[in-house]
């Protein structure tokens, strides 16, 4: 072997070795994605049979990971229902019980912590969000001279997040809820940049939920555990509201500041509020997003 | 048909082979770049396994240096048009034989752009959801779907134009005008479109007042047409020195005029934006954060003022006759490239997220892992551009052609690329 050939072969070997070393972190990849998951069809193109298979796969995955057999359903919107949320700012005391009830109900990651509801502490007399305190932590609430405004997905009529998604992974359903197909999202985070309410959250790493805290009552577009690298957000507790229950944040509220219901039903509480109250507002109304989430003021 | 295919495969084989042949400087350069590529690949594998948590990004600042570099490089790619227009519309003689180096730079820049968006994805394994037909491309509503189309289209256009012209030269045949001139003109419009669409990606977001401004598109073009040709000026001088390819000073000075005018427009537009933001005082939080710092947070302040100073110094140097001397021109180009890289990257992408739409002030600093991924992609882009030049220069000089197909291949020791070629 000539000197040149020897040098060439050594360079090639060194190169391959370096390449292998560069790829070495991939050994920890674990259960990143199964073939079935990789090939899975878009939600709206699945037949009932496809969906049944997908649900079995999800149930198996959850059982393998958490040791609990969940009950996963693909709940469809109810006919004649369009959901609306009303929040009474006069009553809210900023206790953040809604934030934690939401985390428990919707199987959000505890580490890193993901929360759908952000409660803003605002100085008396101001609706300027730039003055909001996000990290207030006093001995007790409410504090004098302040009021509290919980913000979550506003379920807009004209959602900017849906418009910008390059792959239709998020869309608005008939009942007004904007949902995400977690198995279709590519994780570009354009929706997160587009949302004027900072309502969307990204799974920056593999979500961690303690086994004993897992809520086994799950829905496909709702609270089933998410994977690393996809978006999630408030979906009005689809696994509850589509079977006639209230969202978890409403049930836990100690002061009854939260009202939820069907705006198409004239006898619902939300219809009454929007019909009878003199003042109610949509957050950032000037954006033209037209939220289904209203703030009102009443003793 | 068989013969044509065989000829073309031989051409590709010989081009591929020559990429591995050079003198010691070539090996050192390529070896160095490969090391950075592998470091970047290693960092990316870590990110792929553990997720984007290994970057400095958060739910508050959800895009970082990946998208910043992407935005800058779209501009570099678009800037090839600043050589194409003088040559194909104004029949500029000086730039005629150089325009292909600009187009090859565009190809390398687009490759880097695509790499930067890919590493930014949370689920790169699901990229096929973007492919029309099998996926669900949200066209025409999502600006990102437009970007996917225009960037890939621009890549194909330039690969076709460069590939066809080089293959024709290799065969020593006159290229058929019908086979490339229409594409050249489409590419001119297309170049403007890639940067406009990328600007619209930001401009279209009503919830982000810092981006939601109609001047962003024009500013993108002006900065691109300054930084892009600056990079080409530097690249051409390196080509001239390393390969003895014939490049006149006059050609470089033509490019200087282009950078000069673009830079003046760029600084003017920047001034317009700063005035509008601060004088009206409306939605000024992001700009305040960027230029002055806000509530004790001022991570970007030194960056943006460096960019402003670099842009201004570069502009004055370019206006002065001083930069007819190449040393000063090089300095002006470097200042322009660095200034615009900061302004388009750190200065445009990051402050759009600060404060958040709910008024929280969370800062962003790229992590080491993230920085290594960026360096890796830059190294890969330079590696690609070097390989393109290593193939195209001998073809253009006539040293790699069909006529000498049967002669022994050149080898490192006797590589004519480094020897002066009389012209």
PDB file of C-alpha atoms in Angstrom, chain A residues 4 8 15 18-19 21-26 28-29 32-33 37-40 42 45 112 114 118 120 129-130 132 134-135 151 162-168 182-190 192-198 200-202 204-206 227-230 283-284 287, chain B residues 17 38-39 41-42 45-55 57-64 120-130 134-139 141-145 200-202 204-208 211 285 353 355-360 362 411-413:
ATOM      1  CA  UNK A   4      -1.041   8.184  -0.186  1.00  0.00           C
ATOM      2  CA  UNK A   8      -6.573   8.174   2.485  1.00  0.00           C
ATOM      3  CA  UNK A  15     -14.066  10.365   9.470  1.00  0.00           C
ATOM      4  CA  UNK A  18     -16.047  10.876  14.159  1.00  0.00           C
ATOM      5  CA  UNK A  19     -19.429  10.533  12.428  1.00  0.00           C
ATOM      6  CA  UNK A  21     -19.313   9.617  17.750  1.00  0.00           C
ATOM      7  CA  UNK A  22     -21.433  12.575  16.582  1.00  0.00           C
ATOM      8  CA  UNK A  23     -24.475  10.367  16.244  1.00  0.00           C
ATOM      9  CA  UNK A  24     -23.924   8.658  19.614  1.00  0.00           C
ATOM     10  CA  UNK A  25     -26.575  10.682  21.562  1.00  0.00           C
ATOM     11  CA  UNK A  26     -29.212   8.928  19.438  1.00  0.00           C
ATOM     12  CA  UNK A  28     -30.821   7.308  24.235  1.00  0.00           C
ATOM     13  CA  UNK A  29     -33.691   7.852  21.836  1.00  0.00           C
ATOM     14  CA  UNK A  32     -39.564   8.446  20.234  1.00  0.00           C
ATOM     15  CA  UNK A  33     -42.165   7.356  17.732  1.00  0.00           C
ATOM     16  CA  UNK A  37     -47.531   6.671  14.976  1.00  0.00           C
ATOM     17  CA  UNK A  38     -45.238   7.889  12.201  1.00  0.00           C
ATOM     18  CA  UNK A  39     -47.637   6.653   9.514  1.00  0.00           C
ATOM     19  CA  UNK A  40     -50.792   7.793  11.329  1.00  0.00           C
ATOM     20  CA  UNK A  42     -54.592  13.183   9.729  1.00  0.00           C
ATOM     21  CA  UNK A  45     -59.120  11.757   7.245  1.00  0.00           C
ATOM     22  CA  UNK A 112     -41.184  21.116  33.269  1.00  0.00           C
ATOM     23  CA  UNK A 114     -47.002  23.487  31.827  1.00  0.00           C
ATOM     24  CA  UNK A 118     -52.140  32.502  33.547  1.00  0.00           C
ATOM     25  CA  UNK A 120     -52.518  38.377  35.913  1.00  0.00           C
ATOM     26  CA  UNK A 129     -51.568  44.252  30.333  1.00  0.00           C
ATOM     27  CA  UNK A 130     -47.990  45.544  30.205  1.00  0.00           C
ATOM     28  CA  UNK A 132     -49.445  42.861  34.817  1.00  0.00           C
ATOM     29  CA  UNK A 134     -47.373  37.272  36.597  1.00  0.00           C
ATOM     30  CA  UNK A 135     -45.403  36.065  39.584  1.00  0.00           C
ATOM     31  CA  UNK A 151     -56.223  34.371  30.886  1.00  0.00           C
ATOM     32  CA  UNK A 162     -55.449  28.224  13.055  1.00  0.00           C
ATOM     33  CA  UNK A 163     -54.708  30.580  10.189  1.00  0.00           C
ATOM     34  CA  UNK A 164     -50.927  30.287  10.524  1.00  0.00           C
ATOM     35  CA  UNK A 165     -50.563  26.553  11.149  1.00  0.00           C
ATOM     36  CA  UNK A 166     -48.748  25.219   8.059  1.00  0.00           C
ATOM     37  CA  UNK A 167     -50.182  21.692   8.337  1.00  0.00           C
ATOM     38  CA  UNK A 168     -53.796  22.165   9.556  1.00  0.00           C
ATOM     39  CA  UNK A 182     -51.079  16.255  18.848  1.00  0.00           C
ATOM     40  CA  UNK A 183     -50.097  13.466  16.473  1.00  0.00           C
ATOM     41  CA  UNK A 184     -50.096  15.790  13.462  1.00  0.00           C
ATOM     42  CA  UNK A 185     -48.380  18.908  14.896  1.00  0.00           C
ATOM     43  CA  UNK A 186     -44.831  19.379  13.577  1.00  0.00           C
ATOM     44  CA  UNK A 187     -43.787  21.679  16.411  1.00  0.00           C
ATOM     45  CA  UNK A 188     -42.898  24.813  14.395  1.00  0.00           C
ATOM     46  CA  UNK A 189     -44.429  27.044  17.110  1.00  0.00           C
ATOM     47  CA  UNK A 190     -45.815  29.532  14.557  1.00  0.00           C
ATOM     48  CA  UNK A 192     -47.449  30.256  19.605  1.00  0.00           C
ATOM     49  CA  UNK A 193     -46.007  33.369  17.951  1.00  0.00           C
ATOM     50  CA  UNK A 194     -49.382  34.245  16.421  1.00  0.00           C
ATOM     51  CA  UNK A 195     -51.578  33.981  19.524  1.00  0.00           C
ATOM     52  CA  UNK A 196     -52.293  37.456  20.983  1.00  0.00           C
ATOM     53  CA  UNK A 197     -53.280  35.884  24.324  1.00  0.00           C
ATOM     54  CA  UNK A 198     -50.155  33.799  24.902  1.00  0.00           C
ATOM     55  CA  UNK A 200     -50.375  28.113  23.646  1.00  0.00           C
ATOM     56  CA  UNK A 201     -47.716  25.927  25.225  1.00  0.00           C
ATOM     57  CA  UNK A 202     -44.967  23.837  23.731  1.00  0.00           C
ATOM     58  CA  UNK A 204     -39.905  21.481  25.072  1.00  0.00           C
ATOM     59  CA  UNK A 205     -39.037  18.016  26.340  1.00  0.00           C
ATOM     60  CA  UNK A 206     -40.746  14.738  27.218  1.00  0.00           C
ATOM     61  CA  UNK A 227     -45.401  13.829  23.306  1.00  0.00           C
ATOM     62  CA  UNK A 228     -42.229  15.855  23.248  1.00  0.00           C
ATOM     63  CA  UNK A 229     -42.129  18.558  20.578  1.00  0.00           C
ATOM     64  CA  UNK A 230     -45.827  19.352  20.087  1.00  0.00           C
ATOM     65  CA  UNK A 283     -59.706  40.788  25.733  1.00  0.00           C
ATOM     66  CA  UNK A 284     -57.910  42.738  22.972  1.00  0.00           C
ATOM     67  CA  UNK A 287     -57.480  42.427  17.277  1.00  0.00           C
TER      68      UNK A 287
ATOM     69  CA  UNK B  17     -14.239  13.302  -7.398  1.00  0.00           C
ATOM     70  CA  UNK B  38     -19.797  17.027  13.191  1.00  0.00           C
ATOM     71  CA  UNK B  39     -19.863  19.098  16.381  1.00  0.00           C
ATOM     72  CA  UNK B  41     -24.502  17.196  14.249  1.00  0.00           C
ATOM     73  CA  UNK B  42     -23.627  15.912  17.712  1.00  0.00           C
ATOM     74  CA  UNK B  45     -28.585  14.671  18.061  1.00  0.00           C
ATOM     75  CA  UNK B  46     -28.701  15.729  21.716  1.00  0.00           C
ATOM     76  CA  UNK B  47     -31.522  18.149  20.872  1.00  0.00           C
ATOM     77  CA  UNK B  48     -33.356  15.513  18.844  1.00  0.00           C
ATOM     78  CA  UNK B  49     -33.358  13.139  21.812  1.00  0.00           C
ATOM     79  CA  UNK B  50     -34.060  15.547  24.673  1.00  0.00           C
ATOM     80  CA  UNK B  51     -36.136  18.124  22.817  1.00  0.00           C
ATOM     81  CA  UNK B  52     -35.800  21.879  22.372  1.00  0.00           C
ATOM     82  CA  UNK B  53     -35.317  22.220  26.126  1.00  0.00           C
ATOM     83  CA  UNK B  54     -31.579  22.103  25.416  1.00  0.00           C
ATOM     84  CA  UNK B  55     -31.937  25.468  23.662  1.00  0.00           C
ATOM     85  CA  UNK B  57     -35.997  29.088  24.011  1.00  0.00           C
ATOM     86  CA  UNK B  58     -39.125  29.066  26.164  1.00  0.00           C
ATOM     87  CA  UNK B  59     -42.875  29.515  25.805  1.00  0.00           C
ATOM     88  CA  UNK B  60     -42.198  33.240  26.203  1.00  0.00           C
ATOM     89  CA  UNK B  61     -39.476  33.516  23.555  1.00  0.00           C
ATOM     90  CA  UNK B  62     -40.454  30.639  21.329  1.00  0.00           C
ATOM     91  CA  UNK B  63     -38.156  31.382  18.376  1.00  0.00           C
ATOM     92  CA  UNK B  64     -34.456  32.078  18.762  1.00  0.00           C
ATOM     93  CA  UNK B 120     -36.226  24.443  14.829  1.00  0.00           C
ATOM     94  CA  UNK B 121     -39.011  21.861  14.448  1.00  0.00           C
ATOM     95  CA  UNK B 122     -40.208  20.024  17.532  1.00  0.00           C
ATOM     96  CA  UNK B 123     -41.138  17.002  15.421  1.00  0.00           C
ATOM     97  CA  UNK B 124     -38.796  16.870  12.416  1.00  0.00           C
ATOM     98  CA  UNK B 125     -39.900  13.249  11.866  1.00  0.00           C
ATOM     99  CA  UNK B 126     -43.288  14.616  10.782  1.00  0.00           C
ATOM    100  CA  UNK B 127     -41.890  16.865   8.007  1.00  0.00           C
ATOM    101  CA  UNK B 128     -43.922  14.847   5.500  1.00  0.00           C
ATOM    102  CA  UNK B 129     -47.082  16.512   6.824  1.00  0.00           C
ATOM    103  CA  UNK B 130     -45.875  19.540   4.827  1.00  0.00           C
ATOM    104  CA  UNK B 134     -49.587  13.149   1.211  1.00  0.00           C
ATOM    105  CA  UNK B 135     -49.576  15.825   3.927  1.00  0.00           C
ATOM    106  CA  UNK B 136     -51.862  18.746   4.717  1.00  0.00           C
ATOM    107  CA  UNK B 137     -50.089  21.898   3.553  1.00  0.00           C
ATOM    108  CA  UNK B 138     -52.216  24.860   4.684  1.00  0.00           C
ATOM    109  CA  UNK B 139     -51.867  26.761   1.411  1.00  0.00           C
ATOM    110  CA  UNK B 141     -53.670  30.655   4.313  1.00  0.00           C
ATOM    111  CA  UNK B 142     -50.477  30.001   6.247  1.00  0.00           C
ATOM    112  CA  UNK B 143     -47.508  32.195   5.366  1.00  0.00           C
ATOM    113  CA  UNK B 144     -45.246  29.337   6.416  1.00  0.00           C
ATOM    114  CA  UNK B 145     -46.733  27.177   3.658  1.00  0.00           C
ATOM    115  CA  UNK B 200     -44.838  38.479   5.759  1.00  0.00           C
ATOM    116  CA  UNK B 201     -44.294  35.563   8.124  1.00  0.00           C
ATOM    117  CA  UNK B 202     -43.712  38.196  10.800  1.00  0.00           C
ATOM    118  CA  UNK B 204     -48.932  38.997   9.368  1.00  0.00           C
ATOM    119  CA  UNK B 205     -49.084  38.534  13.129  1.00  0.00           C
ATOM    120  CA  UNK B 206     -51.489  41.110  14.587  1.00  0.00           C
ATOM    121  CA  UNK B 207     -50.642  40.080  18.140  1.00  0.00           C
ATOM    122  CA  UNK B 208     -47.003  41.171  17.784  1.00  0.00           C
ATOM    123  CA  UNK B 211     -43.441  42.879  13.634  1.00  0.00           C
ATOM    124  CA  UNK B 285     -42.375  48.222  24.667  1.00  0.00           C
ATOM    125  CA  UNK B 353     -41.386  38.143  21.803  1.00  0.00           C
ATOM    126  CA  UNK B 355     -42.602  41.458  26.350  1.00  0.00           C
ATOM    127  CA  UNK B 356     -45.070  38.603  25.760  1.00  0.00           C
ATOM    128  CA  UNK B 357     -48.615  39.450  24.625  1.00  0.00           C
ATOM    129  CA  UNK B 358     -49.536  39.256  28.328  1.00  0.00           C
ATOM    130  CA  UNK B 359     -46.809  41.689  29.325  1.00  0.00           C
ATOM    131  CA  UNK B 360     -44.255  39.301  30.872  1.00  0.00           C
ATOM    132  CA  UNK B 362     -38.583  36.992  29.933  1.00  0.00           C
ATOM    133  CA  UNK B 411      -4.424  14.637  -8.137  1.00  0.00           C
ATOM    134  CA  UNK B 412      -3.567  16.621  -5.067  1.00  0.00           C
ATOM    135  CA  UNK B 413       0.108  16.923  -5.774  1.00  0.00           C
TER     136      UNK B 413
END
